[in-house]
């Protein structure tokens, strides 16, 4: 946290210590000094009444703060564009480097006997890895259910629907969970319950399974290094990642579970966060993209991609988790823009 400190040692052993906090404090002090000076000059004038002086001082402070915030936002926007531009340039290099290991976790915790790596822990963007999240038997159960249902994967089309796209090459199948068999030990229901337990462990929403999307079985196949159109998923966001207010009924978290990992390729890149995750059999990657306090969405830090699968197969189970759905307002009553079909028809 102190890597950005700068110390100047000048003649006469004068030391000036500058970091982001000190610069902010000095800026605030300068602003207040200027406004106080203006107020003092008005007090010395017999033509100004106290209420008017107080109003003018308040206006002075407000204008000064607004100007500083505007400057800060311009700098943040500039740095964000630079960061995203660099991340875009590095995307293909990162995917192609098989020697690149997964990004090291900043901290680790234990959840339900499983090791969890906390890689990103921002209010509106969290990225975790969870070891041994699912079992071989659970993977087999999902694959057997998915086998007769597999079809080409689609992406949102920007107008509320979905379509096939070169940006996403894979096979997928939605798996409905038999919740009425949960007490009987149904493997898919057991796995799905674990998903919601983890989401509720991280986020304070008490998410229930009612109205949620189906579990999704997704399969990528490697066809060798000479394939010019390998199975992959180009950079995208699972939900909104524009920093705006959350729209009820939309996605706000994802868990990707790895049943089969390829020999070469298939890593998950969160390029704007500088995070690279190599798939590990039976592990999972969790990421959320909502600030539960402000209810603002992530601003691009959870944008991610699935690197090309070169050799072998990558078989994953994905759960997209929504907030604001239930039996009366299920996930499929919303279009891919997050608008209820009934509301869209009325417009």
Tab-separated table of C-alpha atoms in Angstrom:
chain	number	residue	atom	x	y	z
A	1	UNK	CA	0.000	0.000	0.000
A	2	UNK	CA	3.002	2.313	0.393
A	3	UNK	CA	4.849	1.549	-2.845
A	4	UNK	CA	3.832	4.923	-4.320
A	5	UNK	CA	5.578	7.031	-1.664
A	6	UNK	CA	8.056	9.647	-2.898
A	7	UNK	CA	10.569	11.303	-0.554
A	8	UNK	CA	12.503	14.462	-1.476
A	9	UNK	CA	15.562	15.353	0.617
A	10	UNK	CA	16.599	18.949	0.099
A	11	UNK	CA	19.333	21.216	1.357
A	12	UNK	CA	18.791	21.971	4.992
A	13	UNK	CA	17.474	18.455	5.718
A	14	UNK	CA	13.922	19.296	4.733
A	15	UNK	CA	11.915	16.152	4.025
A	16	UNK	CA	8.651	16.293	2.107
A	17	UNK	CA	6.568	13.129	2.191
A	18	UNK	CA	4.068	12.650	-0.633
A	19	UNK	CA	1.664	9.790	-1.213
A	20	UNK	CA	-1.916	9.671	-2.454
A	21	UNK	CA	-3.293	10.434	1.024
A	22	UNK	CA	-0.932	13.347	1.605
A	23	UNK	CA	-1.707	14.834	-1.811
A	24	UNK	CA	-5.449	14.562	-1.132
A	25	UNK	CA	-5.062	16.148	2.313
A	26	UNK	CA	-3.049	19.038	0.883
A	27	UNK	CA	-5.577	19.604	-1.912
A	28	UNK	CA	-8.429	19.676	0.618
A	29	UNK	CA	-6.502	22.024	2.918
A	30	UNK	CA	-5.713	24.420	0.045
A	31	UNK	CA	-9.346	24.465	-1.024
A	32	UNK	CA	-10.588	25.136	2.494
A	33	UNK	CA	-7.973	27.856	3.012
A	34	UNK	CA	-9.088	29.633	-0.153
A	35	UNK	CA	-12.764	29.474	0.813
A	36	UNK	CA	-12.038	30.607	4.389
A	37	UNK	CA	-9.998	33.527	3.037
A	38	UNK	CA	-12.923	34.600	0.859
A	39	UNK	CA	-15.286	34.335	3.818
A	40	UNK	CA	-12.928	36.339	6.034
A	41	UNK	CA	-12.741	39.135	3.467
A	42	UNK	CA	-16.535	39.225	3.339
A	43	UNK	CA	-16.742	39.397	7.123
A	44	UNK	CA	-14.529	42.466	7.063
A	45	UNK	CA	-16.983	44.075	4.671
A	46	UNK	CA	-19.940	45.734	6.334
A	47	UNK	CA	-22.137	45.023	3.313
A	48	UNK	CA	-22.245	41.228	3.816
A	49	UNK	CA	-24.534	39.459	6.299
A	50	UNK	CA	-23.494	36.172	8.031
A	51	UNK	CA	-26.056	34.040	6.197
A	52	UNK	CA	-24.824	35.241	2.813
A	53	UNK	CA	-21.195	34.645	3.833
A	54	UNK	CA	-22.007	31.095	4.965
A	55	UNK	CA	-23.863	30.396	1.712
A	56	UNK	CA	-20.933	31.716	-0.330
A	57	UNK	CA	-18.444	29.593	1.623
A	58	UNK	CA	-20.582	26.499	1.132
A	59	UNK	CA	-20.803	27.227	-2.604
A	60	UNK	CA	-17.029	27.738	-2.745
A	61	UNK	CA	-16.382	24.351	-1.136
A	62	UNK	CA	-18.953	22.584	-3.348
A	63	UNK	CA	-17.499	24.021	-6.548
A	64	UNK	CA	-13.971	23.145	-5.454
A	65	UNK	CA	-14.905	19.573	-4.580
A	66	UNK	CA	-16.803	19.157	-7.861
A	67	UNK	CA	-13.757	20.358	-9.783
A	68	UNK	CA	-11.452	17.926	-7.933
A	69	UNK	CA	-13.858	15.019	-8.509
A	70	UNK	CA	-14.064	15.880	-12.207
A	71	UNK	CA	-10.259	15.867	-12.457
A	72	UNK	CA	-10.086	12.547	-10.590
A	73	UNK	CA	-12.734	10.967	-12.842
A	74	UNK	CA	-10.897	12.119	-15.956
A	75	UNK	CA	-7.702	10.525	-14.652
A	76	UNK	CA	-9.510	7.294	-13.712
A	77	UNK	CA	-11.131	7.108	-17.158
A	78	UNK	CA	-7.794	7.677	-18.869
A	79	UNK	CA	-6.014	5.035	-16.804
A	80	UNK	CA	-8.897	2.597	-17.318
A	81	UNK	CA	-8.700	2.977	-21.099
A	82	UNK	CA	-4.922	2.474	-21.007
A	83	UNK	CA	-5.336	-0.618	-18.829
A	84	UNK	CA	-8.000	-2.126	-21.085
A	85	UNK	CA	-5.940	-1.373	-24.193
A	86	UNK	CA	-2.896	-3.122	-22.748
A	87	UNK	CA	-5.030	-6.056	-21.604
A	88	UNK	CA	-6.448	-6.459	-25.113
A	89	UNK	CA	-2.970	-6.545	-26.631
A	90	UNK	CA	-1.809	-9.172	-24.124
A	91	UNK	CA	-4.861	-11.452	-24.464
A	92	UNK	CA	-3.541	-13.730	-27.210
A	93	UNK	CA	-0.014	-13.816	-25.793
A	94	UNK	CA	-1.360	-14.845	-22.393
A	95	UNK	CA	-3.458	-17.631	-23.884
A	96	UNK	CA	-0.551	-18.912	-25.985
A	97	UNK	CA	1.910	-19.128	-23.065
A	98	UNK	CA	1.515	-22.639	-21.662
A	99	UNK	CA	4.259	-21.944	-19.124
A	100	UNK	CA	2.144	-19.248	-17.497
A	101	UNK	CA	0.811	-20.458	-14.155
A	102	UNK	CA	-2.438	-19.434	-12.537
A	103	UNK	CA	-2.411	-16.067	-10.831
A	104	UNK	CA	-1.394	-16.473	-7.203
A	105	UNK	CA	-4.123	-15.896	-4.639
A	106	UNK	CA	-3.732	-12.908	-2.336
A	107	UNK	CA	-5.097	-14.968	0.532
A	108	UNK	CA	-6.578	-18.390	1.212
A	109	UNK	CA	-9.438	-19.524	3.414
A	110	UNK	CA	-11.209	-22.812	4.063
A	111	UNK	CA	-14.865	-23.247	3.164
A	112	UNK	CA	-16.674	-26.525	3.836
A	113	UNK	CA	-13.308	-28.311	4.023
A	114	UNK	CA	-12.188	-26.886	0.658
A	115	UNK	CA	-9.288	-24.529	0.015
A	116	UNK	CA	-10.413	-21.206	-1.449
A	117	UNK	CA	-8.021	-18.803	-3.131
A	118	UNK	CA	-9.066	-15.145	-2.992
A	119	UNK	CA	-7.544	-13.564	-6.121
A	120	UNK	CA	-9.650	-10.404	-6.498
A	121	UNK	CA	-11.680	-8.979	-3.637
A	122	UNK	CA	-13.183	-5.667	-4.702
A	123	UNK	CA	-16.678	-4.507	-3.652
A	124	UNK	CA	-18.175	-5.079	-7.115
A	125	UNK	CA	-15.780	-7.717	-8.462
A	126	UNK	CA	-14.591	-10.861	-6.730
A	127	UNK	CA	-12.653	-13.778	-8.221
A	128	UNK	CA	-12.098	-16.969	-6.213
A	129	UNK	CA	-10.813	-20.455	-6.960
A	130	UNK	CA	-12.166	-23.419	-4.992
A	131	UNK	CA	-10.344	-26.753	-4.924
A	132	UNK	CA	-12.223	-30.086	-5.102
A	133	UNK	CA	-15.543	-28.316	-5.569
A	134	UNK	CA	-17.226	-31.233	-7.318
A	135	UNK	CA	-16.681	-34.976	-7.638
A	136	UNK	CA	-16.071	-37.393	-10.479
A	137	UNK	CA	-19.512	-38.929	-9.903
A	138	UNK	CA	-21.189	-35.519	-10.119
A	139	UNK	CA	-19.343	-34.768	-13.351
A	140	UNK	CA	-20.453	-38.092	-14.828
A	141	UNK	CA	-24.056	-37.432	-13.834
A	142	UNK	CA	-24.031	-34.035	-15.571
A	143	UNK	CA	-22.324	-35.406	-18.696
A	144	UNK	CA	-24.825	-38.264	-19.031
A	145	UNK	CA	-27.763	-35.863	-18.768
A	146	UNK	CA	-26.162	-33.458	-21.229
A	147	UNK	CA	-25.153	-35.960	-23.914
A	148	UNK	CA	-28.455	-36.100	-25.860
A	149	UNK	CA	-29.025	-32.343	-25.455
A	150	UNK	CA	-25.735	-30.879	-26.693
A	151	UNK	CA	-25.967	-28.161	-29.358
A	152	UNK	CA	-23.864	-25.283	-30.650
A	153	UNK	CA	-23.379	-22.565	-28.035
A	154	UNK	CA	-24.916	-19.133	-28.624
A	155	UNK	CA	-24.256	-15.577	-27.429
A	156	UNK	CA	-26.498	-12.583	-26.718
A	157	UNK	CA	-27.221	-10.627	-29.890
A	158	UNK	CA	-27.566	-7.146	-28.378
A	159	UNK	CA	-31.290	-6.872	-29.069
A	160	UNK	CA	-32.630	-9.214	-26.421
A	161	UNK	CA	-32.120	-12.542	-28.211
A	162	UNK	CA	-29.188	-14.844	-28.950
A	163	UNK	CA	-27.418	-16.262	-31.989
A	164	UNK	CA	-24.472	-18.362	-33.120
A	165	UNK	CA	-21.200	-16.467	-33.220
A	166	UNK	CA	-17.550	-17.026	-34.154
A	167	UNK	CA	-16.675	-15.425	-30.813
A	168	UNK	CA	-17.917	-18.538	-29.033
A	169	UNK	CA	-17.215	-22.019	-30.343
A	170	UNK	CA	-18.382	-24.834	-28.066
A	171	UNK	CA	-21.191	-27.298	-27.404
A	172	UNK	CA	-23.638	-26.746	-24.570
A	173	UNK	CA	-26.704	-28.255	-22.930
A	174	UNK	CA	-28.969	-26.930	-20.199
A	175	UNK	CA	-29.540	-29.351	-17.306
A	176	UNK	CA	-32.699	-28.990	-15.244
A	177	UNK	CA	-32.175	-29.836	-11.581
A	178	UNK	CA	-34.570	-32.366	-10.034
A	179	UNK	CA	-34.952	-30.579	-6.721
A	180	UNK	CA	-37.623	-33.017	-5.602
A	181	UNK	CA	-34.902	-35.696	-5.597
A	182	UNK	CA	-32.457	-33.706	-3.481
A	183	UNK	CA	-33.321	-35.563	-0.275
A	184	UNK	CA	-32.774	-38.852	-2.111
A	185	UNK	CA	-29.159	-37.874	-2.787
A	186	UNK	CA	-29.527	-36.873	-6.451
A	187	UNK	CA	-25.997	-35.978	-7.573
A	188	UNK	CA	-26.929	-33.008	-9.736
A	189	UNK	CA	-29.173	-31.532	-7.047
A	190	UNK	CA	-26.387	-32.026	-4.508
A	191	UNK	CA	-23.930	-30.182	-6.739
A	192	UNK	CA	-26.370	-27.358	-7.445
A	193	UNK	CA	-27.094	-26.916	-3.739
A	194	UNK	CA	-23.354	-26.560	-3.128
A	195	UNK	CA	-23.248	-23.802	-5.750
A	196	UNK	CA	-25.918	-21.741	-3.993
A	197	UNK	CA	-24.356	-22.415	-0.594
A	198	UNK	CA	-21.095	-20.912	-1.799
A	199	UNK	CA	-22.765	-17.918	-3.433
A	200	UNK	CA	-24.609	-17.207	-0.178
A	201	UNK	CA	-21.366	-17.652	1.736
A	202	UNK	CA	-19.798	-14.802	-0.274
A	203	UNK	CA	-22.772	-12.525	-0.984
A	204	UNK	CA	-25.504	-11.408	1.464
A	205	UNK	CA	-28.517	-12.054	-0.753
A	206	UNK	CA	-29.796	-15.443	0.512
A	207	UNK	CA	-30.175	-16.659	-3.067
A	208	UNK	CA	-32.593	-19.539	-3.600
A	209	UNK	CA	-32.801	-21.968	-6.495
A	210	UNK	CA	-36.320	-20.885	-7.468
A	211	UNK	CA	-36.435	-19.301	-10.916
A	212	UNK	CA	-32.689	-19.655	-11.536
A	213	UNK	CA	-31.118	-20.695	-14.842
A	214	UNK	CA	-30.424	-24.347	-15.551
A	215	UNK	CA	-27.000	-25.755	-14.888
A	216	UNK	CA	-25.092	-25.539	-18.164
A	217	UNK	CA	-22.824	-28.297	-19.425
A	218	UNK	CA	-20.301	-26.796	-21.861
A	219	UNK	CA	-17.728	-28.726	-23.881
A	220	UNK	CA	-14.751	-27.481	-25.877
A	221	UNK	CA	-12.755	-29.785	-28.164
A	222	UNK	CA	-9.138	-29.382	-29.222
A	223	UNK	CA	-8.243	-30.122	-32.838
A	224	UNK	CA	-4.518	-29.403	-32.786
A	225	UNK	CA	-2.307	-26.306	-33.134
A	226	UNK	CA	-3.085	-25.874	-36.845
A	227	UNK	CA	-6.805	-25.293	-36.298
A	228	UNK	CA	-7.481	-21.690	-37.379
A	229	UNK	CA	-10.889	-21.637	-35.646
A	230	UNK	CA	-10.361	-23.402	-32.314
A	231	UNK	CA	-13.035	-23.840	-29.683
A	232	UNK	CA	-12.844	-20.789	-27.419
A	233	UNK	CA	-14.873	-17.954	-25.933
A	234	UNK	CA	-13.746	-14.416	-26.707
A	235	UNK	CA	-13.699	-11.713	-23.960
A	236	UNK	CA	-17.173	-11.028	-22.599
A	237	UNK	CA	-19.125	-10.288	-19.430
A	238	UNK	CA	-21.684	-12.739	-18.043
A	239	UNK	CA	-23.820	-9.853	-16.771
A	240	UNK	CA	-23.630	-6.089	-17.020
A	241	UNK	CA	-20.101	-4.792	-16.438
A	242	UNK	CA	-20.674	-1.103	-17.045
A	243	UNK	CA	-20.603	0.182	-13.469
A	244	UNK	CA	-24.300	1.112	-13.621
A	245	UNK	CA	-27.156	0.168	-11.291
A	246	UNK	CA	-28.130	-3.497	-11.066
A	247	UNK	CA	-31.281	-4.437	-12.957
A	248	UNK	CA	-33.511	-6.871	-11.004
A	249	UNK	CA	-33.638	-10.358	-12.467
A	250	UNK	CA	-30.193	-10.157	-14.031
A	251	UNK	CA	-27.045	-12.206	-13.479
A	252	UNK	CA	-24.681	-11.108	-10.743
A	253	UNK	CA	-22.405	-14.120	-10.115
A	254	UNK	CA	-20.993	-17.167	-11.908
A	255	UNK	CA	-19.414	-20.460	-10.896
A	256	UNK	CA	-17.429	-22.422	-13.497
A	257	UNK	CA	-16.647	-26.024	-12.492
A	258	UNK	CA	-14.049	-28.122	-14.301
A	259	UNK	CA	-14.835	-31.768	-15.018
A	260	UNK	CA	-12.271	-32.386	-17.754
A	261	UNK	CA	-9.235	-30.240	-18.485
A	262	UNK	CA	-7.386	-30.091	-21.823
A	263	UNK	CA	-3.760	-31.025	-22.322
A	264	UNK	CA	-3.047	-27.690	-23.975
A	265	UNK	CA	-5.049	-24.452	-23.721
A	266	UNK	CA	-8.385	-23.742	-22.110
A	267	UNK	CA	-7.339	-21.269	-19.419
A	268	UNK	CA	-9.699	-18.543	-18.218
A	269	UNK	CA	-8.432	-14.960	-18.564
A	270	UNK	CA	-9.754	-11.973	-16.646
A	271	UNK	CA	-7.669	-9.626	-18.739
A	272	UNK	CA	-8.694	-6.344	-17.100
A	273	UNK	CA	-7.765	-7.717	-13.693
A	274	UNK	CA	-4.537	-9.330	-14.868
A	275	UNK	CA	-5.821	-12.725	-13.710
A	276	UNK	CA	-5.049	-16.007	-15.497
A	277	UNK	CA	-6.547	-19.278	-14.250
A	278	UNK	CA	-5.461	-22.640	-15.637
A	279	UNK	CA	-8.257	-25.186	-15.279
A	280	UNK	CA	-7.801	-27.781	-12.560
A	281	UNK	CA	-9.868	-30.962	-12.549
A	282	UNK	CA	-12.798	-30.875	-10.103
A	283	UNK	CA	-11.940	-27.309	-9.033
A	284	UNK	CA	-14.142	-24.254	-9.595
A	285	UNK	CA	-13.772	-20.571	-10.358
A	286	UNK	CA	-16.269	-18.227	-8.733
A	287	UNK	CA	-16.695	-14.588	-9.700
A	288	UNK	CA	-19.297	-11.994	-8.778
A	289	UNK	CA	-19.930	-8.676	-10.478
A	290	UNK	CA	-22.151	-6.668	-8.138
A	291	UNK	CA	-21.497	-4.450	-5.134
A	292	UNK	CA	-24.049	-5.664	-2.561
A	293	UNK	CA	-23.955	-2.323	-0.729
A	294	UNK	CA	-24.304	0.194	-3.575
A	295	UNK	CA	-25.967	-2.330	-5.942
A	296	UNK	CA	-23.694	-1.066	-8.711
A	297	UNK	CA	-22.321	-3.509	-11.273
A	298	UNK	CA	-18.679	-4.310	-11.896
A	299	UNK	CA	-16.834	-1.961	-14.240
A	300	UNK	CA	-15.076	-4.540	-16.404
A	301	UNK	CA	-12.816	-6.316	-13.916
A	302	UNK	CA	-14.719	-9.603	-14.354
A	303	UNK	CA	-14.746	-9.474	-18.152
A	304	UNK	CA	-13.236	-12.825	-19.084
A	305	UNK	CA	-12.428	-15.190	-21.915
A	306	UNK	CA	-11.936	-18.893	-22.445
A	307	UNK	CA	-8.570	-19.418	-24.140
A	308	UNK	CA	-8.507	-21.699	-27.222
A	309	UNK	CA	-8.502	-25.415	-26.494
A	310	UNK	CA	-5.634	-26.849	-28.543
A	311	UNK	CA	-5.292	-30.454	-27.403
A	312	UNK	CA	-7.718	-32.547	-25.399
A	313	UNK	CA	-11.169	-31.642	-24.133
A	314	UNK	CA	-12.425	-29.062	-21.709
A	315	UNK	CA	-15.688	-29.996	-20.042
A	316	UNK	CA	-17.169	-27.544	-17.587
A	317	UNK	CA	-20.381	-27.064	-15.654
A	318	UNK	CA	-21.484	-23.461	-15.310
A	319	UNK	CA	-24.105	-21.845	-13.123
A	320	UNK	CA	-25.076	-18.254	-13.821
A	321	UNK	CA	-26.709	-16.867	-10.692
A	322	UNK	CA	-29.412	-14.198	-10.816
A	323	UNK	CA	-30.846	-11.845	-8.230
A	324	UNK	CA	-34.548	-11.035	-8.259
A	325	UNK	CA	-35.918	-14.220	-9.821
A	326	UNK	CA	-38.428	-16.631	-8.316
A	327	UNK	CA	-41.152	-19.035	-9.392
A	328	UNK	CA	-43.348	-16.158	-10.602
A	329	UNK	CA	-40.440	-14.338	-12.299
A	330	UNK	CA	-38.123	-17.071	-13.632
A	331	UNK	CA	-34.913	-16.391	-15.503
A	332	UNK	CA	-36.451	-17.079	-18.912
A	333	UNK	CA	-39.059	-14.356	-18.419
A	334	UNK	CA	-36.203	-11.886	-19.062
A	335	UNK	CA	-34.524	-11.297	-22.428
A	336	UNK	CA	-30.751	-11.106	-22.837
A	337	UNK	CA	-30.907	-7.345	-22.200
A	338	UNK	CA	-32.315	-8.025	-18.749
A	339	UNK	CA	-35.790	-6.745	-19.621
A	340	UNK	CA	-38.900	-8.790	-18.873
A	341	UNK	CA	-40.570	-9.921	-22.065
A	342	UNK	CA	-43.920	-8.701	-20.741
A	343	UNK	CA	-42.502	-5.224	-20.154
A	344	UNK	CA	-40.814	-5.154	-23.551
A	345	UNK	CA	-44.103	-6.043	-25.260
A	346	UNK	CA	-45.825	-3.096	-23.592
A	347	UNK	CA	-43.231	-0.603	-24.903
